[in-house]
Amino acid sequence: MNPPLAAVVLCAGKGTRMNSQMAKVLHPILGRPLAWYPVTRAFDVGCQQVVAVVGHQADQVKSTLSKAFEGQALAFSLQQQQRGTGDAVAAARGALTGYSGPILVLYGDVPLISVETLQKLVQAYRSSKGPLAMITCRPANPSGYGRVLRGHGHRVQGVIEHKDATPEQRLINEINAGIYVADSHFLWGALETLTPANAQGELYLTDIVAKAAEHGEVAVIEADPREVEGVNDRAELAERAELLRTRINKRHMQAGVTLTNPATIFIDEGVEIGPDTVIGANVTIAGECEIGSGVTIGQGSVLTHSTIGDGTDVKPYSVFEDAVVGPRCHIGPFARLRPGTVLDEGVHIGNFVETKKTRLKKGSKANHLAYLGDAEIGAGCNIGAGTITCNYDGVNKHQTVLGDGVFIGSDTQLVAPVTVGDGAFVAAGSTITEDVPAQALALSRAAQTVKEGWAERRRKVLAGMSGDGKKKE
Ligand code: UD1
Ligand code: CA
């Protein structure tokens, strides 16, 4: 059994500077809501339970996070009024009734905190005799942050908020990151003693630092300031996203993925990519995606919630959405795989082919200019250029079913519902409205007529006309 650890993630703030209808902690960053990151890191570092303290747009925040962490030990506490960080942590007490042990405190708007840094913090707490461990750092510009006050023997004595600090204290460049591990008994007790006797009239969580210093030592670890920076407006959101993106890209490269031009590649958190996969410039891989090994993803492609099997070659500018693509397929350039596309091994989908709710079985090919919607296509079929499944009658959608080894000639319309049996052959230019039996030929175009000499006669007639279209005298 892991030693006990719980976390409180503060998500109640208003986020005024986002100028948004959406709660700040729900703004997406690399495909996940801001607060998803600290909650996930809390679980990653070994928390058995996590409490998100919600306030502003509480229902929104709660419903999004409870969906994202379904089945995990995430609980919610409501902070009625935003009376300060100390009050916010105190709001979580009810949700942790019966728990005793260390409590990690995180902010919902600080997405870059790494599990390694949190491990160090928990380690520092466990090896210290005191009731509190905290993260500090030295940013280039400490203005606005709480400053760390140190005394005899460099021991931490407390934290003074910027607004309460004297000019001398404001010269201190060591700041409080706002991330702590505190013993539950100490924490609940210390929070009861807080008063709003400060410049902001708030209940400051930071006041517990001086209390812990009275009890004994405060353990401190110093972190990279970039990890603990929060998000207050959309410019900062973009800055954090940039760093997160760089981190994610680096991790994939170290695991054996080639990123041709990493500065232009966006891969969401949680995407899995196998080794020896090569990703071209300006590619976006968003949402829940799983990419196999030895895959090539051509420049400018955008993949969302999709799976790609080993060795598949995606040519440039292809767009996938909720698609499942098997191994050794050839896709694109300019292919569009819409939701419900399932491609078995070795399928070819060429340029300007659109698929939706359609499965192509092993080795089937649709190499040029086609719309395949609501279709089941057997193995080894050849779908000619310009083929269209007419799946919509204006009210309902209907299925097109092709057996194995079917040949569909170019420029065919398959008017659904319609079935073409195994090995059947549909002649180019046909409009198929009736089922075609296995091994049959279906041909529905008008018979060709040929009029000998017609073109020559027409040219003579035209030559006899004047430039204004009237006949010459
Ligand atoms: C806090 C610290 C400061 C530290 C800084 C690091 C205090 C008093 N100060 O200041 O020492 O340097 O973080 O970023 O703790 N929140 C609630 N409910 C509230 C108030 C805040 O949920 O009533 C949440 C906010 O949404 C935010 C977080 O707590 O996610 C931090 O609150 P904020 O007001 O931004 O604290 P700072 O002034 O930045
Ligand atoms: Ca802040």
Coordinates of C-alpha atoms and ligand atoms in Angstrom, one line a residue:
M1 CA 0.0 0.0 0.0
N2 CA 1.2 3.5 -0.8
P3 CA 1.6 5.8 2.1
P4 CA -1.5 8.1 2.5
L5 CA -1.6 11.2 0.4
A6 CA -4.5 13.5 -0.5
A7 CA -4.7 16.7 -2.6
V8 CA -6.7 19.8 -2.7
V9 CA -6.8 21.7 -6.0
L10 CA -8.0 25.3 -5.9
C11 CA -10.4 26.0 -8.7
A12 CA -12.8 28.5 -7.3
G13 CA -11.3 31.8 -8.6
K14 CA -13.1 34.0 -11.0
G15 CA -10.5 34.5 -13.7
T16 CA -11.6 38.0 -14.6
R17 CA -8.8 38.7 -16.9
M18 CA -9.7 35.8 -19.2
N19 CA -12.8 37.9 -20.3
S20 CA -14.6 34.7 -20.9
Q21 CA -18.0 33.1 -20.4
M22 CA -16.1 29.9 -19.6
A23 CA -14.5 29.2 -16.2
K24 CA -10.8 29.9 -16.4
V25 CA -9.8 26.4 -15.2
L26 CA -11.7 24.9 -18.1
H27 CA -9.9 26.7 -20.9
P28 CA -8.2 24.1 -23.0
I29 CA -4.5 23.8 -23.2
L30 CA -3.1 21.2 -25.5
G31 CA -6.5 19.5 -25.6
R32 CA -7.2 19.3 -21.8
P33 CA -8.8 21.8 -19.5
L34 CA -6.3 23.8 -17.4
A35 CA -7.3 22.1 -14.2
W36 CA -7.0 18.6 -15.7
Y37 CA -3.2 19.0 -15.4
P38 CA -2.8 19.6 -11.6
V39 CA -5.5 17.0 -10.9
T40 CA -3.7 14.5 -13.0
R41 CA -0.3 15.3 -11.5
A42 CA -1.9 14.8 -8.0
F43 CA -3.0 11.3 -9.0
D44 CA 0.4 10.7 -10.7
V45 CA 2.3 11.5 -7.5
G46 CA 0.3 9.0 -5.6
C47 CA -2.8 10.8 -4.1
Q48 CA -5.5 8.4 -3.2
Q49 CA -8.1 11.2 -3.2
V50 CA -8.2 14.6 -4.7
V51 CA -10.6 17.4 -3.8
A52 CA -11.3 20.2 -6.3
V53 CA -12.5 23.3 -4.6
V54 CA -15.0 25.0 -6.9
G55 CA -16.8 28.4 -6.7
H56 CA -17.2 30.5 -9.8
Q57 CA -19.1 28.6 -12.4
A58 CA -19.0 25.7 -10.0
D59 CA -21.5 23.5 -12.0
Q60 CA -19.6 23.9 -15.2
V61 CA -16.3 23.1 -13.6
K62 CA -17.7 20.1 -11.7
S63 CA -19.4 18.5 -14.6
T64 CA -16.4 18.9 -16.9
L65 CA -13.9 17.6 -14.4
S66 CA -16.1 14.7 -13.1
K67 CA -16.5 13.5 -16.7
A68 CA -12.7 13.8 -17.3
F69 CA -11.9 11.8 -14.1
E70 CA -14.8 9.4 -14.2
G71 CA -14.0 6.4 -12.0
Q72 CA -11.2 8.2 -10.2
A73 CA -11.3 9.5 -6.6
L74 CA -12.0 13.1 -7.4
A75 CA -14.4 14.9 -5.1
F76 CA -15.7 18.5 -5.1
S77 CA -16.1 21.1 -2.4
L78 CA -17.9 24.3 -2.8
Q79 CA -16.3 27.5 -1.7
Q80 CA -19.4 29.8 -1.4
Q81 CA -17.4 33.1 -1.5
Q82 CA -13.9 33.7 -2.6
R83 CA -12.5 34.9 0.7
G84 CA -8.9 33.9 -0.1
T85 CA -6.7 30.9 -0.6
G86 CA -6.8 29.9 3.1
D87 CA -10.6 29.9 3.0
A88 CA -10.5 27.9 -0.2
V89 CA -8.4 25.1 1.3
A90 CA -10.6 25.1 4.4
A91 CA -13.6 24.5 2.1
A92 CA -12.1 21.0 1.3
R93 CA -12.1 19.9 4.9
G94 CA -15.6 18.3 4.7
A95 CA -14.6 16.2 1.7
L96 CA -11.6 14.9 3.6
T97 CA -13.4 13.9 6.8
G98 CA -11.8 10.8 8.2
Y99 CA -8.6 11.4 6.3
S100 CA -5.4 11.9 8.3
G101 CA -2.0 12.4 6.7
P102 CA -0.2 14.7 4.3
I103 CA -2.3 17.0 2.0
L104 CA -0.9 18.4 -1.2
V105 CA -2.2 21.8 -2.2
L106 CA -2.2 22.8 -5.9
Y107 CA -3.8 25.5 -8.0
G108 CA -6.2 24.7 -10.8
D109 CA -4.6 27.4 -13.0
V110 CA -1.0 26.2 -12.8
P111 CA -0.8 23.5 -15.5
L112 CA 3.0 23.0 -15.9
I113 CA 3.8 21.6 -12.5
S114 CA 5.6 18.3 -13.1
V115 CA 5.3 15.0 -11.3
E116 CA 9.0 15.0 -10.6
T117 CA 8.8 18.3 -8.8
L118 CA 5.8 17.1 -6.8
Q119 CA 7.7 13.9 -5.9
K120 CA 10.6 16.0 -4.6
L121 CA 8.1 18.1 -2.5
V122 CA 6.5 15.0 -1.0
Q123 CA 9.9 13.5 -0.4
A124 CA 11.0 16.7 1.4
Y125 CA 7.9 16.6 3.5
R126 CA 8.4 13.0 4.5
S127 CA 12.0 13.4 5.4
S128 CA 11.3 16.6 7.5
K129 CA 10.1 16.6 11.1
G130 CA 8.0 19.7 10.4
P131 CA 4.3 19.8 9.4
L132 CA 4.8 21.6 6.1
A133 CA 6.9 21.5 2.9
M134 CA 6.6 24.2 0.2
I135 CA 8.0 25.1 -3.2
T136 CA 9.8 28.3 -3.8
C137 CA 11.5 29.7 -6.8
R138 CA 13.4 32.8 -8.1
P139 CA 11.7 34.2 -11.2
A140 CA 13.3 37.1 -13.1
N141 CA 10.5 39.4 -11.9
P142 CA 9.2 38.5 -8.4
S143 CA 6.8 41.4 -8.4
G144 CA 3.3 40.4 -7.3
Y145 CA 4.2 37.2 -5.6
G146 CA 4.4 36.4 -2.0
R147 CA 8.0 36.7 -0.8
V148 CA 9.7 34.1 1.4
L149 CA 11.0 35.5 4.7
R150 CA 14.1 33.7 6.0
G151 CA 15.7 34.2 9.4
H152 CA 18.5 32.7 11.5
G153 CA 20.4 29.9 9.7
H154 CA 18.4 30.7 6.5
R155 CA 15.3 29.1 8.1
V156 CA 12.0 29.9 6.5
Q157 CA 10.0 32.1 8.9
G158 CA 7.0 33.0 6.8
V159 CA 5.6 34.5 3.6
I160 CA 4.7 38.1 3.1
E161 CA 2.3 39.0 0.2
H162 CA 3.5 41.6 -2.2
K163 CA 0.7 44.0 -1.3
D164 CA 1.6 43.7 2.4
A165 CA 5.4 43.8 2.0
T166 CA 7.7 46.7 2.9
P167 CA 10.0 48.1 0.1
E168 CA 12.9 46.1 1.7
Q169 CA 10.9 42.9 1.6
R170 CA 9.9 43.5 -2.0
L171 CA 13.7 43.2 -2.9
I172 CA 13.6 39.5 -1.9
N173 CA 13.7 37.5 -5.0
E174 CA 12.7 34.1 -3.5
I175 CA 8.9 33.7 -4.0
N176 CA 6.2 31.4 -2.8
A177 CA 5.0 29.1 -5.6
G178 CA 1.8 28.4 -3.7
I179 CA 2.2 24.7 -3.7
Y180 CA 2.6 22.9 -0.4
V181 CA 2.3 19.6 1.4
A182 CA 0.9 19.9 4.9
D183 CA 0.0 17.5 7.6
S184 CA -3.8 17.4 7.9
H185 CA -4.1 18.0 11.6
F186 CA -1.7 20.9 11.4
L187 CA -3.4 22.3 8.3
W188 CA -7.0 22.3 9.6
G189 CA -5.9 23.7 12.9
A190 CA -3.8 26.5 11.3
L191 CA -6.6 27.4 8.9
E192 CA -9.0 28.0 11.9
T193 CA -6.7 30.7 13.2
L194 CA -6.5 32.8 10.0
T195 CA -7.8 36.4 10.1
P196 CA -8.3 38.8 7.2
A197 CA -6.1 41.4 8.8
N198 CA -4.1 42.2 5.7
A199 CA -4.0 44.5 2.7
Q200 CA -6.4 42.4 0.7
G201 CA -8.8 41.6 3.6
E202 CA -8.5 37.9 2.7
L203 CA -7.8 34.7 4.5
Y204 CA -4.3 34.0 3.4
L205 CA -3.2 30.4 3.1
T206 CA 0.4 31.7 3.3
D207 CA -0.1 32.6 6.9
I208 CA 0.3 28.9 7.8
V209 CA 3.9 29.1 6.8
A210 CA 4.8 31.2 9.9
K211 CA 2.7 28.8 12.0
A212 CA 4.6 25.8 10.7
A213 CA 7.9 27.7 11.4
E214 CA 6.8 28.0 15.1
H215 CA 6.2 24.3 15.3
G216 CA 9.6 23.4 13.8
E217 CA 11.2 23.5 10.4
V218 CA 9.6 24.3 7.1
A219 CA 10.9 22.0 4.4
V220 CA 11.6 23.8 1.1
I221 CA 12.4 22.8 -2.4
E222 CA 13.3 25.2 -5.1
A223 CA 11.7 24.7 -8.6
D224 CA 12.1 26.1 -12.1
P225 CA 9.9 29.2 -12.1
R226 CA 8.4 28.2 -15.4
E227 CA 6.7 25.2 -13.8
V228 CA 4.8 27.1 -11.2
E229 CA 3.6 30.0 -13.3
G230 CA -0.2 30.3 -13.5
V231 CA -2.6 31.5 -16.1
N232 CA -4.3 34.8 -15.6
D233 CA -5.2 35.8 -19.2
R234 CA -5.2 34.4 -22.7
A235 CA -1.6 35.6 -23.5
E236 CA -0.4 33.6 -20.5
L237 CA -2.5 30.7 -21.6
A238 CA -0.7 30.7 -24.9
E239 CA 2.7 31.0 -23.2
R240 CA 2.1 28.0 -21.0
A241 CA 0.8 26.1 -24.0
E242 CA 4.0 26.8 -25.8
L243 CA 6.1 25.4 -23.1
L244 CA 3.8 22.4 -22.6
R245 CA 3.9 21.7 -26.3
T246 CA 7.7 21.9 -26.4
R247 CA 7.8 19.4 -23.4
I248 CA 5.4 17.0 -25.1
N249 CA 7.3 17.1 -28.4
K250 CA 10.6 16.5 -26.7
R251 CA 9.2 13.5 -24.9
H252 CA 8.0 12.0 -28.2
M253 CA 11.4 12.6 -29.9
Q254 CA 13.2 11.0 -27.0
A255 CA 10.9 8.0 -27.3
G256 CA 11.9 7.6 -31.0
V257 CA 9.5 9.7 -33.0
T258 CA 10.9 12.0 -35.7
L259 CA 9.4 15.4 -35.7
T260 CA 10.5 17.1 -38.9
N261 CA 9.9 20.6 -37.6
P262 CA 8.9 20.4 -34.0
A263 CA 8.3 24.2 -33.7
T264 CA 5.2 23.7 -36.0
I265 CA 3.8 20.5 -34.6
F266 CA 1.0 20.3 -32.1
I267 CA 0.5 17.1 -30.2
D268 CA -2.0 17.0 -27.4
E269 CA -1.3 15.7 -23.9
G270 CA -2.0 12.0 -23.8
V271 CA -1.4 11.1 -27.4
E272 CA 0.5 7.9 -27.9
I273 CA 3.0 7.5 -30.8
G274 CA 5.1 4.5 -31.6
P275 CA 8.8 4.6 -32.4
D276 CA 10.1 5.3 -35.9
T277 CA 7.0 7.3 -36.8
V278 CA 7.8 10.4 -38.8
I279 CA 5.6 13.5 -38.4
G280 CA 5.9 16.3 -41.0
A281 CA 5.7 20.1 -40.5
N282 CA 2.4 21.7 -39.4
V283 CA 0.8 18.5 -38.2
T284 CA -1.8 18.6 -35.4
I285 CA -2.6 15.5 -33.4
A286 CA -5.5 16.4 -31.1
G287 CA -7.6 14.6 -28.5
E288 CA -7.3 10.9 -27.8
C289 CA -5.1 9.6 -30.6
E290 CA -3.0 6.5 -30.8
I291 CA -0.5 6.3 -33.6
G292 CA 1.5 3.1 -34.3
S293 CA 5.1 2.7 -35.1
G294 CA 6.7 3.3 -38.5
V295 CA 3.8 5.6 -39.5
T296 CA 4.4 8.6 -41.7
I297 CA 2.1 11.6 -41.2
G298 CA 2.6 14.1 -44.0
Q299 CA 2.8 17.8 -43.7
G300 CA -0.3 19.8 -42.7
S301 CA -2.4 16.8 -41.6
V302 CA -4.8 17.2 -38.8
L303 CA -5.8 14.1 -36.8
T304 CA -8.4 14.2 -34.0
H305 CA -9.5 11.3 -31.8
S306 CA -8.1 8.8 -34.3
T307 CA -6.1 5.6 -34.3
I308 CA -3.5 4.6 -36.9
G309 CA -1.9 1.2 -37.2
D310 CA 1.8 0.4 -37.8
G311 CA 3.4 1.3 -41.1
T312 CA 0.6 3.4 -42.4
D313 CA 1.5 6.2 -44.8
V314 CA -0.5 9.4 -44.5
K315 CA 0.3 11.8 -47.3
P316 CA 0.2 15.6 -46.7
Y317 CA -3.0 17.5 -45.9
S318 CA -5.2 14.7 -44.8
V319 CA -7.8 15.3 -42.1
F320 CA -9.0 12.5 -39.7
E321 CA -11.8 12.8 -37.2
D322 CA -12.8 9.8 -35.0
A323 CA -11.3 7.4 -37.5
V324 CA -9.8 4.0 -37.0
V325 CA -7.1 3.2 -39.6
G326 CA -5.4 -0.2 -39.7
P327 CA -1.8 -1.0 -40.4
R328 CA 0.0 -0.5 -43.8
C329 CA -2.7 1.7 -45.3
H330 CA -2.1 4.5 -47.8
I331 CA -4.0 7.7 -47.1
G332 CA -4.1 11.0 -49.0
P333 CA -2.8 13.4 -50.0
F334 CA -6.0 15.5 -49.2
A335 CA -8.1 12.7 -47.8
R336 CA -10.9 13.3 -45.4
L337 CA -11.8 10.6 -43.0
R338 CA -14.8 11.6 -41.0
P339 CA -16.3 10.1 -37.8
G340 CA -17.0 6.3 -38.0
T341 CA -14.5 5.6 -40.6
V342 CA -12.9 2.2 -40.1
L343 CA -10.1 1.0 -42.5
D344 CA -8.7 -2.5 -42.2
E345 CA -5.2 -3.4 -43.1
G346 CA -3.7 -2.2 -46.4
V347 CA -6.6 0.0 -47.5
H348 CA -5.9 2.9 -49.9
I349 CA -7.8 6.1 -49.7
G350 CA -6.5 8.6 -52.2
N351 CA -6.8 12.3 -52.9
F352 CA -10.2 14.0 -52.5
V353 CA -11.8 10.9 -51.1
E354 CA -14.2 11.5 -48.2
T355 CA -15.4 8.7 -45.9
K356 CA -18.0 8.8 -43.1
K357 CA -19.4 5.9 -41.1
T358 CA -17.8 3.6 -43.6
R359 CA -15.7 0.5 -43.3
L360 CA -13.4 -0.7 -46.0
K361 CA -12.1 -4.2 -45.4
K362 CA -8.6 -5.5 -46.1
G363 CA -6.8 -4.2 -49.2
S364 CA -9.7 -2.2 -50.7
K365 CA -8.9 0.9 -52.6
A366 CA -10.7 4.2 -53.3
N367 CA -7.9 6.1 -54.9
H368 CA -9.5 9.3 -56.3
L369 CA -12.4 11.7 -55.8
A370 CA -15.1 9.7 -54.0
Y371 CA -17.7 10.1 -51.3
L372 CA -18.3 6.9 -49.3
G373 CA -20.8 7.4 -46.5
D374 CA -22.8 4.9 -44.5
A375 CA -21.1 2.0 -46.3
E376 CA -19.8 -1.5 -45.7
I377 CA -17.2 -2.3 -48.2
G378 CA -15.7 -5.8 -48.4
A379 CA -12.1 -6.9 -48.9
G380 CA -10.2 -6.4 -52.1
C381 CA -12.7 -4.0 -53.7
N382 CA -11.8 -1.3 -56.2
I383 CA -13.8 1.9 -56.0
G384 CA -13.4 4.0 -59.2
A385 CA -12.8 7.7 -59.3
G386 CA -15.9 9.8 -58.9
T387 CA -17.9 7.1 -57.1
I388 CA -20.6 8.5 -54.8
T389 CA -22.8 6.7 -52.2
C390 CA -26.1 8.5 -52.4
N391 CA -26.8 7.8 -48.8
Y392 CA -29.3 10.6 -48.0
D393 CA -32.8 10.9 -49.3
G394 CA -33.5 14.2 -47.7
V395 CA -34.9 12.7 -44.6
N396 CA -33.0 9.5 -43.7
K397 CA -29.6 8.0 -44.2
H398 CA -29.3 4.6 -45.9
Q399 CA -26.6 1.9 -46.1
T400 CA -24.6 0.8 -49.1
V401 CA -23.2 -2.7 -48.8
L402 CA -20.5 -4.1 -51.1
G403 CA -19.3 -7.7 -50.8
D404 CA -15.6 -8.8 -51.3
G405 CA -13.8 -8.2 -54.6
V406 CA -16.3 -5.8 -56.0
F407 CA -15.3 -3.5 -58.9
I408 CA -17.1 -0.2 -59.0
G409 CA -16.4 1.6 -62.3
S410 CA -15.6 5.3 -62.3
D411 CA -18.4 7.9 -61.9
T412 CA -20.8 5.5 -60.3
Q413 CA -23.7 6.5 -58.1
L414 CA -24.8 3.9 -55.6
V415 CA -28.3 4.9 -54.5
A416 CA -28.7 3.5 -51.0
P417 CA -30.1 1.3 -49.6
V418 CA -28.3 -0.9 -52.1
T419 CA -26.2 -4.1 -52.0
V420 CA -23.6 -5.3 -54.5
G421 CA -22.7 -9.0 -54.1
D422 CA -19.2 -10.6 -54.0
G423 CA -17.2 -10.2 -57.1
A424 CA -19.8 -8.2 -59.0
F425 CA -18.8 -5.6 -61.6
V426 CA -20.5 -2.2 -61.9
A427 CA -19.7 -0.5 -65.2
A428 CA -18.4 3.1 -65.3
G429 CA -21.0 5.8 -65.3
S430 CA -23.8 3.7 -63.8
T431 CA -26.5 4.8 -61.4
I432 CA -27.2 1.7 -59.3
T433 CA -30.7 1.7 -57.7
E434 CA -31.3 -2.0 -57.5
D435 CA -29.2 -4.7 -55.7
V436 CA -26.6 -6.4 -57.8
P437 CA -26.1 -10.1 -57.3
A438 CA -22.7 -11.7 -56.7
Q439 CA -20.5 -12.1 -59.8
A440 CA -23.0 -10.1 -62.0
L441 CA -22.3 -7.1 -64.2
A442 CA -24.5 -4.1 -63.7
L443 CA -24.6 -1.4 -66.2
S444 CA -27.2 1.4 -66.1
R445 CA -25.9 4.1 -68.4
A446 CA -27.7 5.0 -71.7
A447 CA -26.4 3.1 -74.7
Q448 CA -23.9 5.1 -76.8
T449 CA -25.0 6.5 -80.2
V450 CA -22.5 7.4 -82.9
K451 CA -23.5 9.8 -85.8
E452 CA -20.9 9.5 -88.5
G453 CA -19.6 12.8 -90.0
W454 CA -21.7 14.9 -87.6
A455 CA -18.8 17.0 -86.3
E456 CA -17.5 17.9 -89.7
R457 CA -21.0 18.9 -90.9
R458 CA -21.4 21.1 -87.8
R459 CA -18.1 22.9 -88.4
K460 CA -19.2 23.7 -92.0
V461 CA -22.4 25.1 -90.8
L462 CA -20.6 27.3 -88.2
A463 CA -18.1 28.5 -90.8
G464 CA -21.0 29.7 -93.0
M465 CA -22.1 32.0 -90.2
S466 CA -20.9 35.6 -89.8
G467 CA -19.1 36.9 -86.7
D468 CA -22.4 38.4 -85.4
G469 CA -24.0 35.0 -85.6
K470 CA -26.1 35.8 -88.8
K471 CA -25.8 33.8 -92.0
K472 CA -23.7 35.4 -94.7
E473 CA -25.6 36.7 -97.9
Ligands
UD1_1 C1 -0.9 33.2 -4.1 C2 -0.1 33.3 -2.8 C3 1.3 33.9 -3.1 C4 2.0 33.2 -4.2 C5 1.2 33.0 -5.4 C6 1.8 32.1 -6.4 C7 -1.7 33.5 -1.1 C8 -2.4 34.5 -0.1 N1 -0.8 34.0 -1.8 O1 -1.1 34.6 -4.5 O2 2.1 33.9 -1.9 O3 3.2 33.8 -4.5 O4 -0.1 32.5 -5.1 O5 1.0 32.1 -7.6 O6 -2.1 32.4 -1.1 N2 -8.5 30.7 -5.2 C9 -9.7 30.1 -4.8 N3 -10.4 30.8 -3.9 C10 -10.1 31.9 -3.3 C11 -8.9 32.5 -3.7 C12 -8.1 31.9 -4.6 O7 -10.0 29.1 -5.3 O8 -10.9 32.4 -2.5 C13 -7.6 30.1 -6.2 C14 -7.5 30.9 -7.4 O9 -8.5 30.5 -8.4 C15 -6.1 30.5 -7.9 C16 -5.3 30.2 -6.6 O10 -6.3 30.0 -5.6 O11 -6.1 29.4 -8.7 C17 -4.4 31.3 -6.2 O12 -5.2 32.5 -5.9 P1 -4.7 33.9 -6.3 O13 -5.7 34.9 -5.7 O14 -4.3 34.0 -7.7 O15 -3.4 34.0 -5.4 P2 -2.2 35.0 -5.6 O16 -2.6 36.4 -5.3 O17 -1.6 34.7 -6.9
CA2 CA -2.3 34.0 -9.1

